[in-house]
Short mmCIF file of C-alpha atoms in Angstrom, two decimals:
data_model
loop_
_atom_site.label_atom_id
_atom_site.label_comp_id
_atom_site.label_asym_id
_atom_site.label_seq_id
_atom_site.Cartn_x
_atom_site.Cartn_y
_atom_site.Cartn_z
CA MET P 135 1.26 43.67 2.26
CA LYS P 136 1.35 42.71 6.19
CA ASN P 137 -1.32 40.26 5.04
CA ILE P 138 0.25 38.89 1.68
CA LYS P 139 3.89 38.08 4.05
CA ILE P 140 1.40 36.21 7.19
CA ILE P 141 0.08 34.52 4.05
CA LEU P 142 3.49 33.59 3.03
CA LEU P 143 4.81 32.31 6.04
CA LEU P 144 2.13 30.90 6.89
CA ILE P 145 2.28 28.04 4.12
CA THR P 146 5.77 28.07 4.18
CA ILE P 147 5.56 27.15 7.65
CA PHE P 148 2.88 24.42 6.16
CA ALA P 149 4.67 23.31 3.94
CA LEU P 150 7.80 22.24 5.65
CA SER P 151 5.52 20.95 9.18
CA GLU P 152 3.26 18.74 7.31
CA ASN P 153 6.47 17.04 4.74
CA THR P 154 8.69 16.25 8.34
CA VAL P 155 5.47 14.91 9.99
CA LYS P 156 4.91 12.05 7.09
CA GLY P 157 8.33 11.85 7.27
CA GLN P 158 8.41 10.68 10.45
CA CYS P 159 5.32 8.35 10.78
CA LEU P 160 7.66 5.27 9.29
CA SER P 161 9.60 5.30 12.17
CA PHE P 162 7.07 5.74 14.55
CA VAL P 163 4.65 3.18 12.58
CA LYS P 164 8.64 0.19 12.54
CA ASP P 165 9.44 1.61 16.43
CA ILE P 166 5.83 1.94 18.20
CA GLY P 167 3.28 0.38 15.68
CA PHE P 168 5.54 -2.51 15.75
CA SER P 169 6.27 -3.37 19.12
CA VAL P 170 2.00 -2.86 19.92
CA LEU P 171 1.81 -5.58 16.49
CA ASP P 172 3.97 -7.68 18.40
CA THR P 173 5.73 -9.40 15.24
CA SER P 174 7.08 -12.22 16.61
CA ARG P 175 3.78 -13.29 16.71
CA PHE P 176 2.55 -11.94 13.71
CA ILE P 177 3.11 -10.62 10.44
CA PRO P 178 2.64 -6.61 9.10
CA GLU P 179 1.14 -6.49 6.34
CA GLY P 180 2.78 -4.49 3.47
CA ARG P 181 0.95 -1.29 3.46
CA LEU P 182 1.55 2.32 5.34
CA THR P 183 -2.14 3.44 6.47
CA ALA P 184 -0.76 6.66 8.60
CA ILE P 185 -1.78 10.21 8.31
CA SER P 186 -1.30 13.24 9.60
CA LEU P 187 -4.62 14.22 12.04
CA SER P 188 -4.99 16.99 14.33
CA GLU P 189 -7.20 15.98 17.80
CA GLY P 190 -10.86 15.26 16.85
CA ASP P 191 -10.07 14.22 13.39
CA ASN P 192 -11.88 11.35 11.95
CA MET P 193 -10.02 8.65 9.49
CA GLU P 194 -11.39 5.59 8.29
CA VAL P 195 -9.58 1.85 6.56
CA HIS P 196 -11.59 0.20 4.75
CA LYS P 197 -10.93 -2.95 3.96
CA SER P 198 -10.65 -7.24 3.03
CA PHE P 199 -10.85 -9.79 6.05
CA PHE P 200 -10.08 -13.76 5.09
CA LYS P 201 -12.33 -16.48 6.24
CA GLY P 202 -10.07 -18.49 9.04
CA LYS P 203 -7.03 -16.20 9.07
CA THR P 204 -6.00 -14.20 12.38
CA TYR P 205 -5.79 -11.04 12.68
CA LYS P 206 -4.31 -8.63 14.58
CA ILE P 207 -5.22 -4.87 14.00
CA VAL P 208 -3.33 -1.71 16.07
CA VAL P 209 -4.35 2.01 15.89
CA VAL P 210 -1.21 3.94 17.33
CA GLY P 211 -0.60 7.86 17.48
CA ALA P 212 2.50 10.21 18.43
CA SER P 213 3.64 10.42 21.52
CA ASN P 214 1.08 14.12 21.64
CA LEU P 215 -1.82 12.86 20.31
CA PRO P 216 -4.54 11.62 22.74
CA GLN P 217 -5.77 8.09 22.29
CA ALA P 218 -7.51 7.62 19.53
CA ASP P 219 -10.96 5.29 19.78
CA PHE P 220 -11.51 2.86 16.90
CA LYS P 221 -14.18 0.86 16.32
CA VAL P 222 -14.30 -2.81 13.18
CA ILE P 223 -17.67 -1.77 11.62
CA ASN P 224 -19.48 -4.74 9.41
CA LEU P 225 -21.64 -4.38 5.71
CA GLN P 226 -24.51 -4.64 7.72
CA LYS P 227 -23.11 -1.54 10.16
CA GLU P 228 -22.86 -3.89 13.23
CA VAL P 229 -20.02 -3.37 16.07
CA LEU P 230 -17.35 -6.53 15.59
CA PHE P 231 -15.03 -4.24 18.06
CA ASP P 232 -15.09 -1.23 20.47
CA SER P 233 -12.21 0.26 21.59
CA SER P 234 -14.29 1.94 24.58
CA LYS P 235 -16.18 -0.52 25.27
CA SER P 236 -12.68 -2.95 25.73
CA LYS P 237 -9.59 -3.03 28.23
CA ASN P 238 -7.24 -3.20 25.14
CA LYS P 239 -7.43 0.51 23.85
CA LYS P 240 -4.91 -0.09 20.99
CA SER P 241 -5.55 -3.25 19.06
CA TRP P 242 -7.62 -6.43 18.38
CA GLU P 243 -7.24 -9.49 18.14
CA PHE P 244 -9.20 -12.53 16.13
CA THR P 245 -10.33 -14.59 13.21
CA ALA P 246 -11.75 -13.59 10.94
CA ALA P 247 -15.22 -16.31 11.17
CA LYS P 248 -15.95 -15.47 6.79
CA ASN P 249 -14.94 -13.59 4.34
CA GLN P 250 -15.77 -9.85 4.56
CA ASN P 251 -15.08 -6.78 4.08
CA LEU P 252 -14.58 -4.21 7.13
CA THR P 253 -13.88 0.05 7.78
CA ILE P 254 -11.68 0.56 10.68
CA SER P 255 -13.43 3.25 12.24
CA VAL P 256 -10.83 6.47 14.22
CA LYS P 257 -11.74 8.81 16.04
CA LEU P 258 -9.11 10.95 18.41
CA PRO P 259 -10.83 12.48 21.90
CA ASP P 260 -11.75 16.49 20.73
CA THR P 261 -9.06 18.70 22.35
CA LYS P 262 -9.06 19.86 26.09
CA ASP P 263 -6.99 23.06 24.25
CA PRO P 264 -8.35 24.95 21.90
CA ASP P 265 -6.10 26.71 21.52
CA ASN P 266 -3.01 24.27 20.80
CA VAL P 267 -4.76 21.34 18.98
CA GLN P 268 -2.15 18.88 18.97
CA ARG P 269 -1.30 17.67 15.29
CA GLY P 270 0.54 14.08 14.42
CA CYS P 271 0.58 10.96 12.48
CA LEU P 272 -2.14 8.19 13.09
CA ALA P 273 -1.76 4.79 11.93
CA VAL P 274 -3.82 1.41 11.18
CA LEU P 275 -1.63 -0.93 11.42
CA VAL P 276 -2.80 -4.89 10.27
CA GLY P 277 -0.80 -7.98 10.94
CA PHE P 278 -1.57 -11.75 10.26
CA LYS P 279 -0.86 -15.18 11.92
CA ASN P 280 0.54 -16.80 9.08
CA MET R 180 10.67 54.11 3.73
CA LYS R 181 15.11 53.49 4.49
CA HIS R 182 13.35 51.63 7.37
CA TYR R 183 11.06 49.90 5.90
CA LEU R 184 13.06 48.60 2.79
CA ASN R 185 15.24 47.18 5.14
CA THR R 186 12.27 45.72 6.38
CA ASN R 187 10.56 43.88 3.18
CA LYS R 188 14.43 42.93 2.63
CA GLN R 189 15.38 40.86 5.86
CA PHE R 190 11.74 39.42 5.69
CA GLY R 191 12.64 38.46 2.05
CA LYS R 192 16.00 36.64 2.93
CA PHE R 193 14.15 35.25 5.92
CA ILE R 194 11.17 33.29 3.42
CA LEU R 195 13.58 32.53 1.15
CA LEU R 196 15.73 30.94 3.72
CA ASN R 197 12.21 28.61 4.60
CA PHE R 198 12.06 27.92 0.89
CA LEU R 199 15.75 26.78 0.06
CA LEU R 200 14.11 25.23 3.85
CA LEU R 201 11.68 23.91 2.30
CA PHE R 202 13.60 22.26 -0.79
CA PHE R 203 16.58 20.96 1.56
CA PHE R 204 13.12 18.86 3.07
CA GLN R 205 11.62 18.25 0.32
CA CYS R 206 14.91 16.22 -1.94
CA ASN R 207 16.89 15.09 1.86
CA SER R 208 13.13 12.83 2.62
CA SER R 209 13.49 10.89 -0.54
CA GLU R 210 16.68 11.09 -1.27
CA ASP R 211 16.77 10.47 -4.96
CA LYS R 212 15.19 12.94 -7.94
CA GLY R 213 13.73 10.60 -9.70
CA LEU R 214 10.86 10.47 -8.20
CA ASN R 215 10.49 13.80 -8.07
CA ALA R 216 11.30 14.47 -11.80
CA LEU R 217 7.74 12.54 -12.44
CA VAL R 218 6.99 14.81 -10.42
CA ASP R 219 7.30 18.10 -11.86
CA GLU R 220 6.54 16.11 -15.44
CA ASP R 221 3.14 15.00 -14.35
CA ASN R 222 3.39 18.83 -13.41
CA ILE R 223 2.67 18.24 -9.21
CA ILE R 224 -0.53 15.88 -8.91
CA GLU R 225 -2.35 16.17 -5.26
CA ASN R 226 -3.91 12.76 -5.19
CA GLN R 227 -4.28 13.33 -1.40
CA GLN R 228 -6.69 10.29 0.47
CA LEU R 229 -10.14 12.18 0.53
CA ASN R 230 -11.64 13.08 4.21
CA ASN R 231 -9.16 10.95 5.29
CA VAL R 232 -10.97 7.41 3.93
CA VAL R 233 -8.41 4.92 3.41
CA TYR R 234 -8.95 2.29 0.88
CA SER R 235 -6.38 -0.41 1.65
CA VAL R 236 -5.99 -2.74 -1.01
CA PRO R 237 -3.63 -5.75 0.05
CA ALA R 238 -0.37 -6.42 -0.62
CA PRO R 239 0.77 -7.84 -3.37
CA SER R 240 2.05 -10.99 -0.47
CA GLU R 241 -0.32 -9.93 0.38
CA MET R 242 -2.17 -12.02 -3.13
CA ALA R 243 0.30 -14.40 -2.99
CA GLY R 244 0.14 -15.43 0.29
CA LEU R 245 -3.93 -15.62 0.04
CA LEU R 246 -3.85 -17.82 -3.11
CA ILE R 247 -0.57 -19.60 -3.44
CA ASP R 248 0.05 -20.53 -0.12
CA ASN R 249 -0.90 -24.38 -0.73
CA PRO R 250 0.09 -26.79 0.44
CA ASN R 251 -0.89 -29.24 -2.41
CA LEU R 252 0.92 -26.92 -5.05
CA VAL R 253 4.12 -28.02 -6.44
CA PHE R 254 5.72 -24.70 -8.06
CA ASN R 255 5.94 -24.02 -11.68
CA PRO R 256 8.45 -21.18 -12.69
CA GLU R 257 7.43 -20.99 -15.73
CA PHE R 258 3.63 -19.68 -14.17
CA MET R 259 6.14 -16.41 -13.73
CA ASN R 260 6.97 -13.30 -15.46
CA PRO R 261 10.59 -13.91 -17.37
CA LEU R 262 12.86 -10.65 -16.46
CA ASN R 263 13.80 -10.41 -19.42
CA LYS R 264 10.93 -8.71 -20.03
CA HIS R 265 11.54 -5.94 -18.20
CA GLU R 266 13.66 -4.31 -21.14
CA GLN R 267 10.03 -3.58 -22.58
CA TYR R 268 7.97 -1.62 -19.82
CA THR R 269 9.99 1.42 -20.85
CA THR R 270 7.19 3.18 -19.31
CA ASN R 271 6.44 4.83 -15.67
CA GLU R 272 2.86 3.09 -15.99
CA LYS R 273 4.49 0.17 -17.78
CA LEU R 274 7.10 0.05 -14.39
CA ALA R 275 4.41 -0.01 -12.19
CA VAL R 276 2.29 -2.12 -12.94
CA ASN R 277 4.83 -5.14 -13.38
CA LEU R 278 6.93 -4.71 -10.90
CA GLY R 279 3.32 -5.41 -8.92
CA VAL R 280 3.78 -7.88 -10.80
CA TYR R 281 7.32 -8.84 -9.59
CA ILE R 282 6.87 -8.63 -6.14
CA ALA R 283 3.93 -11.50 -6.45
CA ASP R 284 6.50 -14.16 -8.05
CA LEU R 285 9.05 -12.47 -6.13
CA SER R 286 6.75 -13.75 -3.01
CA PHE R 287 5.33 -16.60 -4.83
CA ALA R 288 9.03 -17.87 -5.04
CA SER R 289 9.59 -17.34 -1.89
CA TYR R 290 6.44 -19.88 -0.56
CA PHE R 291 8.08 -22.43 -1.96
CA GLU R 292 12.05 -21.50 -0.22
CA GLN R 293 13.23 -20.91 -3.91
CA ASN R 294 16.38 -19.12 -3.25
CA GLN R 295 17.61 -18.48 -5.87
CA VAL R 296 15.63 -17.54 -7.37
CA SER R 297 13.72 -15.44 -4.98
CA LYS R 298 16.53 -13.65 -4.91
CA GLU R 299 16.68 -12.93 -9.26
CA TYR R 300 13.57 -11.70 -9.03
CA TYR R 301 14.31 -9.23 -5.54
CA ASN R 302 17.16 -7.96 -7.96
CA MET R 303 14.87 -6.80 -10.47
CA THR R 304 12.02 -5.37 -8.33
CA HIS R 305 15.06 -3.00 -6.63
CA LYS R 306 16.17 -2.30 -9.90
CA ILE R 307 12.51 -1.67 -11.48
CA SER R 308 12.06 0.32 -7.69
CA GLU R 309 15.29 2.68 -8.54
CA GLU R 310 13.66 3.10 -12.62
CA LEU R 311 10.77 4.10 -10.84
CA GLY R 312 12.88 7.19 -8.50
CA ILE R 313 11.49 5.33 -5.03
CA SER R 314 15.38 2.39 -4.90
CA ASN R 315 15.90 4.27 -0.79
CA ALA R 316 12.69 1.52 -0.37
CA VAL R 317 15.20 -1.33 0.68
CA ASN R 318 17.46 -1.80 3.22
CA GLU R 319 20.76 -3.01 2.58
CA LYS R 320 21.03 -5.53 5.49
CA GLN R 321 17.85 -6.86 3.97
CA ALA R 322 18.70 -7.40 0.75
CA ASN R 323 22.08 -8.76 1.36
CA SER R 324 20.18 -12.03 4.12
CA ILE R 325 17.54 -12.63 0.65
CA VAL R 326 21.01 -12.50 -1.76
CA GLU R 327 22.60 -15.09 1.06
CA GLY R 328 19.74 -17.39 1.06
CA LYS R 329 19.46 -18.52 3.39
CA LEU R 330 16.31 -17.39 5.10
CA ASN R 331 12.66 -19.53 5.15
CA LYS R 332 9.76 -17.80 3.39
CA GLU R 333 8.45 -16.13 6.68
CA GLN R 334 11.74 -14.58 6.36
CA LEU R 335 11.18 -14.34 3.68
CA ILE R 336 7.73 -12.81 3.76
CA ARG R 337 8.45 -10.16 6.44
CA ILE R 338 11.41 -8.52 4.41
CA ILE R 339 9.12 -8.31 1.06
CA ASN R 340 6.07 -6.97 3.52
CA GLU R 341 8.44 -3.99 5.17
CA THR R 342 9.51 -3.44 2.14
CA PHE R 343 6.67 -2.63 0.27
CA MET R 344 5.31 -0.77 3.44
CA ASN R 345 8.57 1.17 2.59
CA THR R 346 7.94 1.90 -1.03
CA ASP R 347 3.91 2.21 -0.23
CA ALA R 348 5.43 5.29 2.99
CA TYR R 349 7.82 6.52 -0.24
CA LEU R 350 5.35 7.10 -2.81
CA GLN R 351 2.50 8.24 -0.16
CA GLU R 352 5.11 10.95 0.77
CA ASN R 353 5.25 12.19 -2.30
CA LYS R 354 1.89 12.36 -3.25
CA ARG R 355 1.67 8.95 -6.13
CA HIS R 356 -1.02 7.78 -5.09
CA ASP R 357 -1.55 5.87 -9.08
CA ILE R 358 2.04 4.94 -9.00
CA MET R 359 0.90 3.21 -6.42
CA ALA R 360 -2.70 2.32 -7.59
CA MET R 361 -0.73 0.47 -10.48
CA ILE R 362 1.57 -1.70 -8.53
CA LEU R 363 -1.23 -3.67 -6.16
CA ALA R 364 -3.05 -3.92 -9.41
CA GLY R 365 -0.47 -5.25 -11.25
CA GLY R 366 0.08 -7.58 -7.88
CA TRP R 367 -3.62 -8.56 -7.44
CA ILE R 368 -3.44 -9.72 -11.73
CA GLU R 369 0.34 -11.96 -11.00
CA ALA R 370 -1.04 -13.60 -7.94
CA GLN R 371 -4.08 -14.47 -9.62
CA TYR R 372 -3.15 -14.97 -12.20
CA ILE R 373 -0.39 -18.29 -11.45
CA ALA R 374 -3.29 -19.62 -9.46
CA VAL R 375 -5.79 -20.21 -12.20
CA SER R 376 -2.46 -21.50 -14.19
CA TYR R 377 -2.84 -23.64 -11.58
CA THR R 378 -6.53 -24.70 -11.93
CA GLU R 379 -5.42 -25.11 -15.54
CA CYS R 380 -8.96 -22.91 -15.90
CA GLU R 381 -10.26 -26.43 -14.93
CA VAL R 382 -13.51 -25.53 -11.61
CA ASN R 383 -12.66 -28.54 -9.51
CA LYS R 384 -9.25 -29.55 -10.15
CA TYR R 385 -7.96 -27.95 -6.84
CA ALA R 386 -11.34 -27.76 -5.21
CA ASP R 387 -9.04 -25.58 -2.49
CA LEU R 388 -7.76 -23.68 -4.46
CA THR R 389 -10.61 -22.62 -6.41
CA GLN R 390 -12.21 -20.87 -3.30
CA SER R 391 -9.27 -19.55 -2.97
CA ILE R 392 -9.27 -17.86 -5.82
CA LEU R 393 -13.59 -16.79 -5.32
CA ASP R 394 -12.71 -15.31 -1.51
CA GLN R 395 -11.16 -12.63 -3.53
CA SER R 396 -14.93 -11.15 -4.47
CA ILE R 397 -15.32 -9.15 -2.18
CA SER R 398 -11.65 -7.47 -2.85
CA ILE R 399 -12.06 -6.22 -5.76
CA ASP R 400 -14.96 -3.80 -3.92
CA ILE R 401 -11.53 -1.77 -2.31
CA MET R 402 -9.78 -2.32 -5.76
CA LYS R 403 -12.52 -0.15 -7.07
CA ARG R 404 -13.56 2.69 -5.19
CA MET R 405 -8.97 2.78 -4.58
CA PHE R 406 -8.93 3.75 -7.85
CA ASP R 407 -11.91 5.95 -8.33
CA GLN R 408 -10.76 8.00 -5.18
CA THR R 409 -6.99 8.12 -7.36
CA LYS R 410 -5.94 11.02 -9.43
CA SER R 411 -3.33 10.89 -11.62
CA ASN R 412 -2.58 12.05 -14.69
CA ILE R 413 -1.84 8.58 -16.03
CA ASN R 414 -5.27 7.86 -17.35
CA LEU R 415 -6.31 4.90 -14.70
CA ASP R 416 -8.98 4.28 -16.37
CA LYS R 417 -8.35 0.56 -18.55
CA PHE R 418 -7.69 -0.47 -14.94
CA LYS R 419 -10.99 0.41 -13.96
CA ASP R 420 -12.51 -0.91 -16.88
CA ASP R 421 -10.53 -4.65 -16.25
CA PHE R 422 -12.11 -4.39 -12.52
CA SER R 423 -15.39 -4.10 -13.54
CA LYS R 424 -14.20 -6.77 -15.28
CA ILE R 425 -13.76 -9.54 -12.98
CA GLU R 426 -16.26 -7.98 -11.11
CA VAL R 427 -18.65 -8.91 -13.46
CA SER R 428 -17.10 -12.94 -13.95
CA TYR R 429 -17.39 -13.40 -9.75
CA LYS R 430 -20.75 -12.07 -10.37
CA LYS R 431 -21.36 -14.05 -13.09
CA MET R 432 -19.94 -17.13 -10.50
CA GLY R 433 -21.56 -17.00 -7.95
CA THR R 434 -20.52 -19.18 -5.17
CA SER R 435 -20.84 -21.92 -7.43
CA PRO R 436 -19.32 -21.39 -10.68
CA SER R 437 -19.68 -23.23 -13.29
CA PRO R 438 -17.04 -25.27 -14.90
CA VAL R 439 -17.66 -23.11 -17.91
CA ASP R 440 -18.04 -19.71 -15.81
CA PHE R 441 -15.38 -20.72 -13.89
CA LYS R 442 -13.03 -21.39 -17.32
CA GLU R 443 -14.15 -17.28 -18.87
CA PHE R 444 -13.25 -15.67 -15.25
CA CYS R 445 -10.36 -17.67 -16.30
CA GLU R 446 -9.17 -16.80 -19.77
CA LEU R 447 -10.29 -12.77 -18.40
CA ILE R 448 -7.41 -13.44 -15.96
CA LYS R 449 -4.55 -14.65 -18.47
CA THR R 450 -5.62 -11.56 -21.16
CA ILE R 451 -5.36 -9.12 -18.37
CA ARG R 452 -1.95 -9.96 -17.25
CA LYS R 453 -0.63 -10.47 -21.34
CA ALA R 454 -2.33 -6.42 -21.45
CA TYR R 455 0.29 -6.29 -18.49
CA THR R 456 3.29 -7.97 -19.54
CA ASN R 457 3.56 -7.33 -22.75
#
C-alpha cells in the first residue's frame, strides 16, 4: 500500500513538473533565445526546437541549410542548467563547428557554402551532484538574414 | 485502525488535490478546449520526439521565402488557394493540411507586401487555428498590426514566424506532432505549387526559380524522417507516399533536369496540391 502511494505521488509530481517546464519553454526561448539570436540582425525561423533535458542528456536536430543564406544557430538552456556544448556536423561526419573549441559558446554564425542537411548535436555536461540532477528547457534556435 | 483510515483519507485528499492541480495546469496551459477535446477523441496519442532527435522541417514561411522571394517574379493571386474553399474543410486532417497551405499563401502575399491580401489570409489562418483549438497562438497586438496593413515584408515575416512558433509550441505541449506534420506538409506543397506555377512547368522559364525548386530536394529526407517518427491515429501513410513520389521525381531530375522530367515533377506537385486543397 505504501509503495502504491509513493508511485502515485511520484507520477503526479512528474506530470505536474513536466507540463510546467514545457509551458515555460516558449517564453524562455523568446526572452533569452531571441536575445542571443539578436533579432535585430536575424529573423527567427518559425520552428520551436526545445526539449526538457537533464544534465548529461543529448539532443540532435536535423535541418536543411541552403547555399548563400546566412544563418545563426543558437543553443541556450534554462538558468538551472550548465551551458550545453554543441557541434554542427555534415553528412560526411565532418565537424563544421564545435562550441567547446570556440570563444562563442552559445551561437554560430555562418553562410552556407552549399545546400546541405546538417546535424546540430547538443550535449549537456554530466552532473557534478548525482543527488541533485538538474532538468530544464534546452532550445536550439535558428535565425537567418533576409 | 482509525489512525490508519484517517491517514488514508488524508493521503487520498492529497492525491485528489494533486490531480486537480494537474488538470488545472493542463487547462491553463492551453486556454482552450478544442484541442483537448481532439486529444480525448484520439485516445491521447503519445507523440514524443524519439531519443531527443528532432527533424526540423522548414516552416511554410521559410519554404515560401526560399522559393518565391524572387525579384524577377510579379505577384499573382491566382496561384493561392481561394479562401472560400475553407468551407469544404471539415476534418482535422483537412484543416491541418490547409492551415499549412494558407500560411504559405500568407507568406507569399507578405513577400510581395500585399497588405490587404495578407490581412485576409492572416484572418483565415487565425480562423482555422481556432477551429483546431490553437487560437492562443495569435498575439492580438501583432494581429492588429497586420490588419492595419502598414508593415513591410520583413516585419510581416517576423510576425508570421513568431505566430508559427507559438503554434509549434502549443502542438508540442499537447503532444500533437501529427497535426504539425500535416501543417508542414501542406505548407511545403503549397510553396512548391506556387513556384512551379510561375514556371508554367517549363524548365528554362525562370532558371533561378528552377534552381530554387531543385534545391529543396534535400528537405525531402528530413520530411520523410519526420513522418516516420510521428505516431498518429490519423493515417499519415498517404503523406509519406506523396513525399516518396516527390523524392523519386527529384532523383529522376538530378541537378540538370530535362524538360520532360521537370514537367513530370511539376504535374506531380499540382496533383498532390489538388488532393490537399479539394
